[in-house]
Amino acid sequence: DGGITQSPKYLFRKEGQNVTLSCEQNLNHDAMYWYRQDPGQGLRLIYYSQIVNDFQKGDIAEGYSVSREKKESFPLTVTSAQKNPTAFYLCASSIDPTGGEQYFGPGTRLTVT
Amino acid sequence: SQQGEEDPQALSIQEGENATMNCSYKTSINNLQWYRQNSGRGLVHLILIRSNEREKHSGRLRVTLDTSKKSSSLLITASRAADTASYFCATPNNAGNMLTFGGGTRLMVKP
């Protein structure tokens, strides 16, 4: 059963703590993406990676970090430098890194208090 | 900055009616995509229309693209309660290495 998995579905953290969100895909896609979605809003791109060991900042990268050591995995770390980290985080992948169709995971809802 | 903007922001209709939502964008594109998001879930790709296409169908979905007006519309015919969701348009940036999503149209279909 191919797809993208994100874990956990809900995550709670205290302010000042770093937290890492998992994203795994078995679709053999080269490109992977992390988005942030705030209530009632669209998606904003945090980071993207078009190939293993390479990634680029999106529109709102400040306070976030990523790694892409394996094709299947693209974890996102929300650092304590992110001023407003509470949000819904979505991971996606694409076989076409030039603006093609993206496949999304189920999302992780992060709450920081 | 948002490339695509959906209109209306919210739409409420009765089951069986048609739903039309629009997307406007700013720069030239090579494709435009529509996605659906059920509450609290990830997005699901619905349809991709290329810049040299004017209309595309998929089941009860009809998408049009007018590159001269930089706009697209998504029509859902004979809507069902299960169509209740948010619908987003997305376009590639000039470099073609990322998609930019609009703010979405929240559709409610009442049974």
PDB file of C-alpha atoms in Angstrom:
ATOM      1  CA  ASP A   1       0.000   0.000   0.000  1.00  0.00           C
ATOM      2  CA  GLY A   2       1.907   3.017  -1.275  1.00  0.00           C
ATOM      3  CA  GLY A   3       1.649   6.458   0.202  1.00  0.00           C
ATOM      4  CA  ILE A   4       2.963   9.065   2.584  1.00  0.00           C
ATOM      5  CA  THR A   5       2.832   8.652   6.309  1.00  0.00           C
ATOM      6  CA  GLN A   6       3.221  11.337   8.922  1.00  0.00           C
ATOM      7  CA  SER A   7       3.515  10.702  12.589  1.00  0.00           C
ATOM      8  CA  PRO A   8       2.242  11.448  15.065  1.00  0.00           C
ATOM      9  CA  LYS A   9      -1.184  12.822  14.125  1.00  0.00           C
ATOM     10  CA  TYR A  10      -1.255  15.077  17.190  1.00  0.00           C
ATOM     11  CA  LEU A  11       1.788  16.452  19.004  1.00  0.00           C
ATOM     12  CA  PHE A  12       1.980  18.591  22.099  1.00  0.00           C
ATOM     13  CA  ARG A  13       5.097  20.410  23.278  1.00  0.00           C
ATOM     14  CA  LYS A  14       6.116  23.015  25.765  1.00  0.00           C
ATOM     15  CA  GLU A  15       7.442  26.313  24.519  1.00  0.00           C
ATOM     16  CA  GLY A  16      11.214  26.307  24.131  1.00  0.00           C
ATOM     17  CA  GLN A  17      11.469  22.665  23.097  1.00  0.00           C
ATOM     18  CA  ASN A  18      12.522  21.491  19.668  1.00  0.00           C
ATOM     19  CA  VAL A  19      10.254  18.902  18.076  1.00  0.00           C
ATOM     20  CA  THR A  20      10.725  16.696  15.023  1.00  0.00           C
ATOM     21  CA  LEU A  21       7.872  15.697  12.726  1.00  0.00           C
ATOM     22  CA  SER A  22       8.224  12.528  10.714  1.00  0.00           C
ATOM     23  CA  CYS A  23       7.425  12.117   7.013  1.00  0.00           C
ATOM     24  CA  GLU A  24       7.992   8.860   5.127  1.00  0.00           C
ATOM     25  CA  GLN A  25       7.019   7.914   1.573  1.00  0.00           C
ATOM     26  CA  ASN A  26       7.242   4.638  -0.338  1.00  0.00           C
ATOM     27  CA  LEU A  27       6.230   6.110  -3.699  1.00  0.00           C
ATOM     28  CA  ASN A  28       9.831   6.363  -4.911  1.00  0.00           C
ATOM     29  CA  HIS A  29       9.370  10.094  -5.434  1.00  0.00           C
ATOM     30  CA  ASP A  30      12.439  12.307  -5.658  1.00  0.00           C
ATOM     31  CA  ALA A  31      10.763  15.528  -4.515  1.00  0.00           C
ATOM     32  CA  MET A  32       9.375  16.116  -1.033  1.00  0.00           C
ATOM     33  CA  TYR A  33       7.827  19.174   0.581  1.00  0.00           C
ATOM     34  CA  TRP A  34       6.790  20.545   3.963  1.00  0.00           C
ATOM     35  CA  TYR A  35       3.874  22.956   4.305  1.00  0.00           C
ATOM     36  CA  ARG A  36       2.341  24.817   7.191  1.00  0.00           C
ATOM     37  CA  GLN A  37      -1.412  25.468   7.351  1.00  0.00           C
ATOM     38  CA  ASP A  38      -3.037  27.818   9.839  1.00  0.00           C
ATOM     39  CA  PRO A  39      -6.793  27.647  10.580  1.00  0.00           C
ATOM     40  CA  GLY A  40      -8.918  28.657   7.599  1.00  0.00           C
ATOM     41  CA  GLN A  41      -5.843  29.421   5.519  1.00  0.00           C
ATOM     42  CA  GLY A  42      -4.038  27.982   2.541  1.00  0.00           C
ATOM     43  CA  LEU A  43      -0.689  26.184   2.552  1.00  0.00           C
ATOM     44  CA  ARG A  44       2.645  27.920   2.930  1.00  0.00           C
ATOM     45  CA  LEU A  45       5.850  26.190   1.869  1.00  0.00           C
ATOM     46  CA  ILE A  46       8.482  25.709   4.565  1.00  0.00           C
ATOM     47  CA  TYR A  47      11.167  23.594   2.858  1.00  0.00           C
ATOM     48  CA  TYR A  48      11.438  21.373  -0.164  1.00  0.00           C
ATOM     49  CA  SER A  49      13.876  18.794  -1.444  1.00  0.00           C
ATOM     50  CA  GLN A  50      14.191  17.719  -5.062  1.00  0.00           C
ATOM     51  CA  ILE A  51      16.815  15.060  -4.446  1.00  0.00           C
ATOM     52  CA  VAL A  52      18.549  13.223  -1.614  1.00  0.00           C
ATOM     53  CA  ASN A  53      21.072  15.304   0.351  1.00  0.00           C
ATOM     54  CA  ASP A  54      19.724  18.556  -1.046  1.00  0.00           C
ATOM     55  CA  PHE A  55      16.979  20.864   0.185  1.00  0.00           C
ATOM     56  CA  GLN A  56      15.893  24.459  -0.294  1.00  0.00           C
ATOM     57  CA  LYS A  57      14.107  27.038   1.824  1.00  0.00           C
ATOM     58  CA  GLY A  58      10.526  27.870   1.011  1.00  0.00           C
ATOM     59  CA  ASP A  59       8.602  30.999   1.873  1.00  0.00           C
ATOM     60  CA  ILE A  60       8.604  30.573   5.673  1.00  0.00           C
ATOM     61  CA  ALA A  61      11.759  28.607   6.586  1.00  0.00           C
ATOM     62  CA  GLU A  62      12.774  30.664   9.621  1.00  0.00           C
ATOM     63  CA  GLY A  63      12.655  28.604  12.804  1.00  0.00           C
ATOM     64  CA  TYR A  64      12.551  25.278  10.945  1.00  0.00           C
ATOM     65  CA  SER A  65      15.174  22.798   9.792  1.00  0.00           C
ATOM     66  CA  VAL A  66      15.084  19.649   7.641  1.00  0.00           C
ATOM     67  CA  SER A  67      17.300  16.817   6.485  1.00  0.00           C
ATOM     68  CA  ARG A  68      17.110  14.495   3.492  1.00  0.00           C
ATOM     69  CA  GLU A  69      19.501  11.631   4.137  1.00  0.00           C
ATOM     70  CA  LYS A  70      17.247   9.024   2.505  1.00  0.00           C
ATOM     71  CA  LYS A  71      14.926   9.229  -0.454  1.00  0.00           C
ATOM     72  CA  GLU A  72      12.035   7.940   1.639  1.00  0.00           C
ATOM     73  CA  SER A  73      12.375  10.292   4.583  1.00  0.00           C
ATOM     74  CA  PHE A  74      12.144  14.067   5.024  1.00  0.00           C
ATOM     75  CA  PRO A  75      11.854  14.969   8.738  1.00  0.00           C
ATOM     76  CA  LEU A  76      11.037  18.504   9.828  1.00  0.00           C
ATOM     77  CA  THR A  77      12.339  19.998  13.067  1.00  0.00           C
ATOM     78  CA  VAL A  78      10.420  22.878  14.569  1.00  0.00           C
ATOM     79  CA  THR A  79      12.955  24.738  16.671  1.00  0.00           C
ATOM     80  CA  SER A  80      12.448  26.999  19.647  1.00  0.00           C
ATOM     81  CA  ALA A  81      13.270  29.909  17.326  1.00  0.00           C
ATOM     82  CA  GLN A  82       9.917  29.508  15.552  1.00  0.00           C
ATOM     83  CA  LYS A  83       7.819  32.184  17.194  1.00  0.00           C
ATOM     84  CA  ASN A  84       4.382  30.736  16.497  1.00  0.00           C
ATOM     85  CA  PRO A  85       4.769  27.001  15.927  1.00  0.00           C
ATOM     86  CA  THR A  86       1.208  25.884  16.658  1.00  0.00           C
ATOM     87  CA  ALA A  87      -0.203  24.815  13.282  1.00  0.00           C
ATOM     88  CA  PHE A  88      -1.132  21.905  11.034  1.00  0.00           C
ATOM     89  CA  TYR A  89       1.907  20.553   9.178  1.00  0.00           C
ATOM     90  CA  LEU A  90       1.579  18.734   5.873  1.00  0.00           C
ATOM     91  CA  CYS A  91       4.205  16.726   4.050  1.00  0.00           C
ATOM     92  CA  ALA A  92       3.956  16.003   0.333  1.00  0.00           C
ATOM     93  CA  SER A  93       5.920  14.282  -2.386  1.00  0.00           C
ATOM     94  CA  SER A  94       5.986  14.404  -6.151  1.00  0.00           C
ATOM     95  CA  ILE A  95       7.424  12.319  -8.948  1.00  0.00           C
ATOM     96  CA  ASP A  96       7.703  15.528 -10.970  1.00  0.00           C
ATOM     97  CA  PRO A  97       9.835  18.155  -9.182  1.00  0.00           C
ATOM     98  CA  THR A  98       9.002  20.777 -11.830  1.00  0.00           C
ATOM     99  CA  GLY A  99       5.563  21.675 -10.564  1.00  0.00           C
ATOM    100  CA  GLY A 100       3.628  18.455 -11.066  1.00  0.00           C
ATOM    101  CA  GLU A 101       0.984  16.724  -8.996  1.00  0.00           C
ATOM    102  CA  GLN A 102       1.763  16.356  -5.301  1.00  0.00           C
ATOM    103  CA  TYR A 103       0.701  13.570  -2.965  1.00  0.00           C
ATOM    104  CA  PHE A 104       0.001  14.580   0.612  1.00  0.00           C
ATOM    105  CA  GLY A 105       0.300  12.839   3.941  1.00  0.00           C
ATOM    106  CA  PRO A 106      -2.468  13.033   6.572  1.00  0.00           C
ATOM    107  CA  GLY A 107      -0.768  15.860   8.474  1.00  0.00           C
ATOM    108  CA  THR A 108       0.473  16.460  12.007  1.00  0.00           C
ATOM    109  CA  ARG A 109      -1.270  18.938  14.257  1.00  0.00           C
ATOM    110  CA  LEU A 110       1.313  20.544  16.536  1.00  0.00           C
ATOM    111  CA  THR A 111       0.271  22.440  19.626  1.00  0.00           C
ATOM    112  CA  VAL A 112       2.869  24.362  21.604  1.00  0.00           C
ATOM    113  CA  THR A 113       1.924  25.842  24.969  1.00  0.00           C
TER     114      THR A 113
ATOM    115  CA  SER B   1       3.037  35.701  -1.624  1.00  0.00           C
ATOM    116  CA  GLN B   2       0.015  33.870  -2.983  1.00  0.00           C
ATOM    117  CA  GLN B   3      -0.106  33.159  -6.669  1.00  0.00           C
ATOM    118  CA  GLY B   4      -3.650  31.851  -6.714  1.00  0.00           C
ATOM    119  CA  GLU B   5      -6.700  33.321  -5.051  1.00  0.00           C
ATOM    120  CA  GLU B   6      -9.971  31.417  -4.820  1.00  0.00           C
ATOM    121  CA  ASP B   7     -13.387  32.951  -4.952  1.00  0.00           C
ATOM    122  CA  PRO B   8     -15.709  32.711  -3.118  1.00  0.00           C
ATOM    123  CA  GLN B   9     -14.040  32.025   0.221  1.00  0.00           C
ATOM    124  CA  ALA B  10     -17.087  30.054   1.327  1.00  0.00           C
ATOM    125  CA  LEU B  11     -20.019  28.478  -0.501  1.00  0.00           C
ATOM    126  CA  SER B  12     -23.093  26.738   0.866  1.00  0.00           C
ATOM    127  CA  ILE B  13     -25.441  24.807  -1.428  1.00  0.00           C
ATOM    128  CA  GLN B  14     -28.071  22.066  -1.308  1.00  0.00           C
ATOM    129  CA  GLU B  15     -27.318  18.542  -2.367  1.00  0.00           C
ATOM    130  CA  GLY B  16     -27.932  18.098  -6.072  1.00  0.00           C
ATOM    131  CA  GLU B  17     -26.998  21.660  -6.971  1.00  0.00           C
ATOM    132  CA  ASN B  18     -23.873  22.594  -8.886  1.00  0.00           C
ATOM    133  CA  ALA B  19     -20.938  24.313  -7.184  1.00  0.00           C
ATOM    134  CA  THR B  20     -18.628  26.677  -8.990  1.00  0.00           C
ATOM    135  CA  MET B  21     -15.449  28.095  -7.550  1.00  0.00           C
ATOM    136  CA  ASN B  22     -12.919  30.310  -9.220  1.00  0.00           C
ATOM    137  CA  CYS B  23      -9.173  30.826  -9.056  1.00  0.00           C
ATOM    138  CA  SER B  24      -7.194  33.804 -10.277  1.00  0.00           C
ATOM    139  CA  TYR B  25      -3.437  33.875 -10.582  1.00  0.00           C
ATOM    140  CA  LYS B  26      -0.837  36.506 -11.349  1.00  0.00           C
ATOM    141  CA  THR B  27       1.971  35.197 -13.536  1.00  0.00           C
ATOM    142  CA  SER B  28       2.125  32.909 -16.542  1.00  0.00           C
ATOM    143  CA  ILE B  29       1.881  29.199 -15.762  1.00  0.00           C
ATOM    144  CA  ASN B  30       2.397  25.887 -17.481  1.00  0.00           C
ATOM    145  CA  ASN B  31      -0.282  24.139 -15.464  1.00  0.00           C
ATOM    146  CA  LEU B  32      -2.910  24.730 -12.789  1.00  0.00           C
ATOM    147  CA  GLN B  33      -4.042  22.137 -10.283  1.00  0.00           C
ATOM    148  CA  TRP B  34      -7.056  21.713  -8.034  1.00  0.00           C
ATOM    149  CA  TYR B  35      -6.949  19.908  -4.706  1.00  0.00           C
ATOM    150  CA  ARG B  36      -9.568  18.951  -2.117  1.00  0.00           C
ATOM    151  CA  GLN B  37      -9.054  18.891   1.635  1.00  0.00           C
ATOM    152  CA  ASN B  38     -11.487  17.308   4.045  1.00  0.00           C
ATOM    153  CA  SER B  39     -11.439  18.832   7.506  1.00  0.00           C
ATOM    154  CA  GLY B  40      -8.273  17.947   9.410  1.00  0.00           C
ATOM    155  CA  ARG B  41      -6.878  15.817   6.593  1.00  0.00           C
ATOM    156  CA  GLY B  42      -4.228  16.053   3.919  1.00  0.00           C
ATOM    157  CA  LEU B  43      -4.916  17.379   0.435  1.00  0.00           C
ATOM    158  CA  VAL B  44      -6.024  15.156  -2.411  1.00  0.00           C
ATOM    159  CA  HIS B  45      -5.158  15.997  -6.007  1.00  0.00           C
ATOM    160  CA  LEU B  46      -8.268  16.338  -8.182  1.00  0.00           C
ATOM    161  CA  ILE B  47      -7.189  17.505 -11.599  1.00  0.00           C
ATOM    162  CA  LEU B  48      -4.337  19.164 -13.485  1.00  0.00           C
ATOM    163  CA  ILE B  49      -4.963  21.338 -16.517  1.00  0.00           C
ATOM    164  CA  ARG B  50      -2.100  22.415 -18.743  1.00  0.00           C
ATOM    165  CA  SER B  51      -1.729  25.906 -20.179  1.00  0.00           C
ATOM    166  CA  ASN B  52      -2.585  24.688 -23.692  1.00  0.00           C
ATOM    167  CA  GLU B  53      -5.853  23.139 -22.502  1.00  0.00           C
ATOM    168  CA  ARG B  54      -9.090  25.083 -22.105  1.00  0.00           C
ATOM    169  CA  GLU B  55     -11.280  22.524 -20.427  1.00  0.00           C
ATOM    170  CA  LYS B  56     -10.888  19.205 -18.676  1.00  0.00           C
ATOM    171  CA  HIS B  57     -13.360  16.756 -17.161  1.00  0.00           C
ATOM    172  CA  SER B  58     -13.043  14.112 -14.480  1.00  0.00           C
ATOM    173  CA  GLY B  59     -16.270  12.458 -13.366  1.00  0.00           C
ATOM    174  CA  ARG B  60     -18.496  15.200 -11.935  1.00  0.00           C
ATOM    175  CA  LEU B  61     -15.654  17.727 -12.083  1.00  0.00           C
ATOM    176  CA  ARG B  62     -15.161  20.219 -14.879  1.00  0.00           C
ATOM    177  CA  VAL B  63     -12.211  22.574 -14.903  1.00  0.00           C
ATOM    178  CA  THR B  64     -11.705  25.466 -17.279  1.00  0.00           C
ATOM    179  CA  LEU B  65      -8.637  27.580 -17.816  1.00  0.00           C
ATOM    180  CA  ASP B  66      -8.499  31.011 -19.398  1.00  0.00           C
ATOM    181  CA  THR B  67      -4.872  32.049 -19.696  1.00  0.00           C
ATOM    182  CA  SER B  68      -5.781  35.444 -21.158  1.00  0.00           C
ATOM    183  CA  LYS B  69      -7.692  36.288 -17.982  1.00  0.00           C
ATOM    184  CA  LYS B  70      -5.340  34.307 -15.749  1.00  0.00           C
ATOM    185  CA  SER B  71      -8.242  32.464 -14.217  1.00  0.00           C
ATOM    186  CA  SER B  72      -9.616  28.967 -13.759  1.00  0.00           C
ATOM    187  CA  SER B  73     -12.901  27.586 -12.533  1.00  0.00           C
ATOM    188  CA  LEU B  74     -13.855  24.298 -10.922  1.00  0.00           C
ATOM    189  CA  LEU B  75     -17.415  23.088 -11.391  1.00  0.00           C
ATOM    190  CA  ILE B  76     -18.793  20.217  -9.335  1.00  0.00           C
ATOM    191  CA  THR B  77     -22.050  18.984 -10.803  1.00  0.00           C
ATOM    192  CA  ALA B  78     -24.859  17.275  -8.878  1.00  0.00           C
ATOM    193  CA  SER B  79     -23.118  17.889  -5.564  1.00  0.00           C
ATOM    194  CA  ARG B  80     -23.296  15.439  -2.690  1.00  0.00           C
ATOM    195  CA  ALA B  81     -22.881  15.903   1.050  1.00  0.00           C
ATOM    196  CA  ALA B  82     -19.566  14.055   0.711  1.00  0.00           C
ATOM    197  CA  ASP B  83     -18.266  16.915  -1.473  1.00  0.00           C
ATOM    198  CA  THR B  84     -18.168  19.113   1.636  1.00  0.00           C
ATOM    199  CA  ALA B  85     -14.520  20.155   1.878  1.00  0.00           C
ATOM    200  CA  SER B  86     -12.104  22.968   1.129  1.00  0.00           C
ATOM    201  CA  TYR B  87     -10.908  23.300  -2.440  1.00  0.00           C
ATOM    202  CA  PHE B  88      -7.569  24.828  -3.379  1.00  0.00           C
ATOM    203  CA  CYS B  89      -5.997  25.823  -6.638  1.00  0.00           C
ATOM    204  CA  ALA B  90      -2.227  25.606  -7.021  1.00  0.00           C
ATOM    205  CA  THR B  91       0.213  26.811  -9.628  1.00  0.00           C
ATOM    206  CA  PRO B  92       3.939  26.229 -10.166  1.00  0.00           C
ATOM    207  CA  ASN B  93       6.243  29.196  -9.647  1.00  0.00           C
ATOM    208  CA  ASN B  94       8.341  30.570 -12.484  1.00  0.00           C
ATOM    209  CA  ALA B  95      11.237  28.276 -11.658  1.00  0.00           C
ATOM    210  CA  GLY B  96       8.851  25.328 -11.656  1.00  0.00           C
ATOM    211  CA  ASN B  97      10.289  23.930  -8.437  1.00  0.00           C
ATOM    212  CA  MET B  98       7.355  24.516  -6.114  1.00  0.00           C
ATOM    213  CA  LEU B  99       3.593  24.956  -6.051  1.00  0.00           C
ATOM    214  CA  THR B 100       1.888  28.006  -4.625  1.00  0.00           C
ATOM    215  CA  PHE B 101      -1.553  27.412  -3.130  1.00  0.00           C
ATOM    216  CA  GLY B 102      -4.434  29.818  -2.840  1.00  0.00           C
ATOM    217  CA  GLY B 103      -6.427  30.392   0.328  1.00  0.00           C
ATOM    218  CA  GLY B 104      -9.153  27.944  -0.673  1.00  0.00           C
ATOM    219  CA  THR B 105     -12.927  27.837  -1.035  1.00  0.00           C
ATOM    220  CA  ARG B 106     -14.811  26.154   1.800  1.00  0.00           C
ATOM    221  CA  LEU B 107     -17.746  24.275   0.294  1.00  0.00           C
ATOM    222  CA  MET B 108     -20.626  23.016   2.382  1.00  0.00           C
ATOM    223  CA  VAL B 109     -23.201  20.770   0.737  1.00  0.00           C
ATOM    224  CA  LYS B 110     -26.337  20.403   2.805  1.00  0.00           C
ATOM    225  CA  PRO B 111     -28.248  17.116   2.582  1.00  0.00           C
TER     226      PRO B 111
END
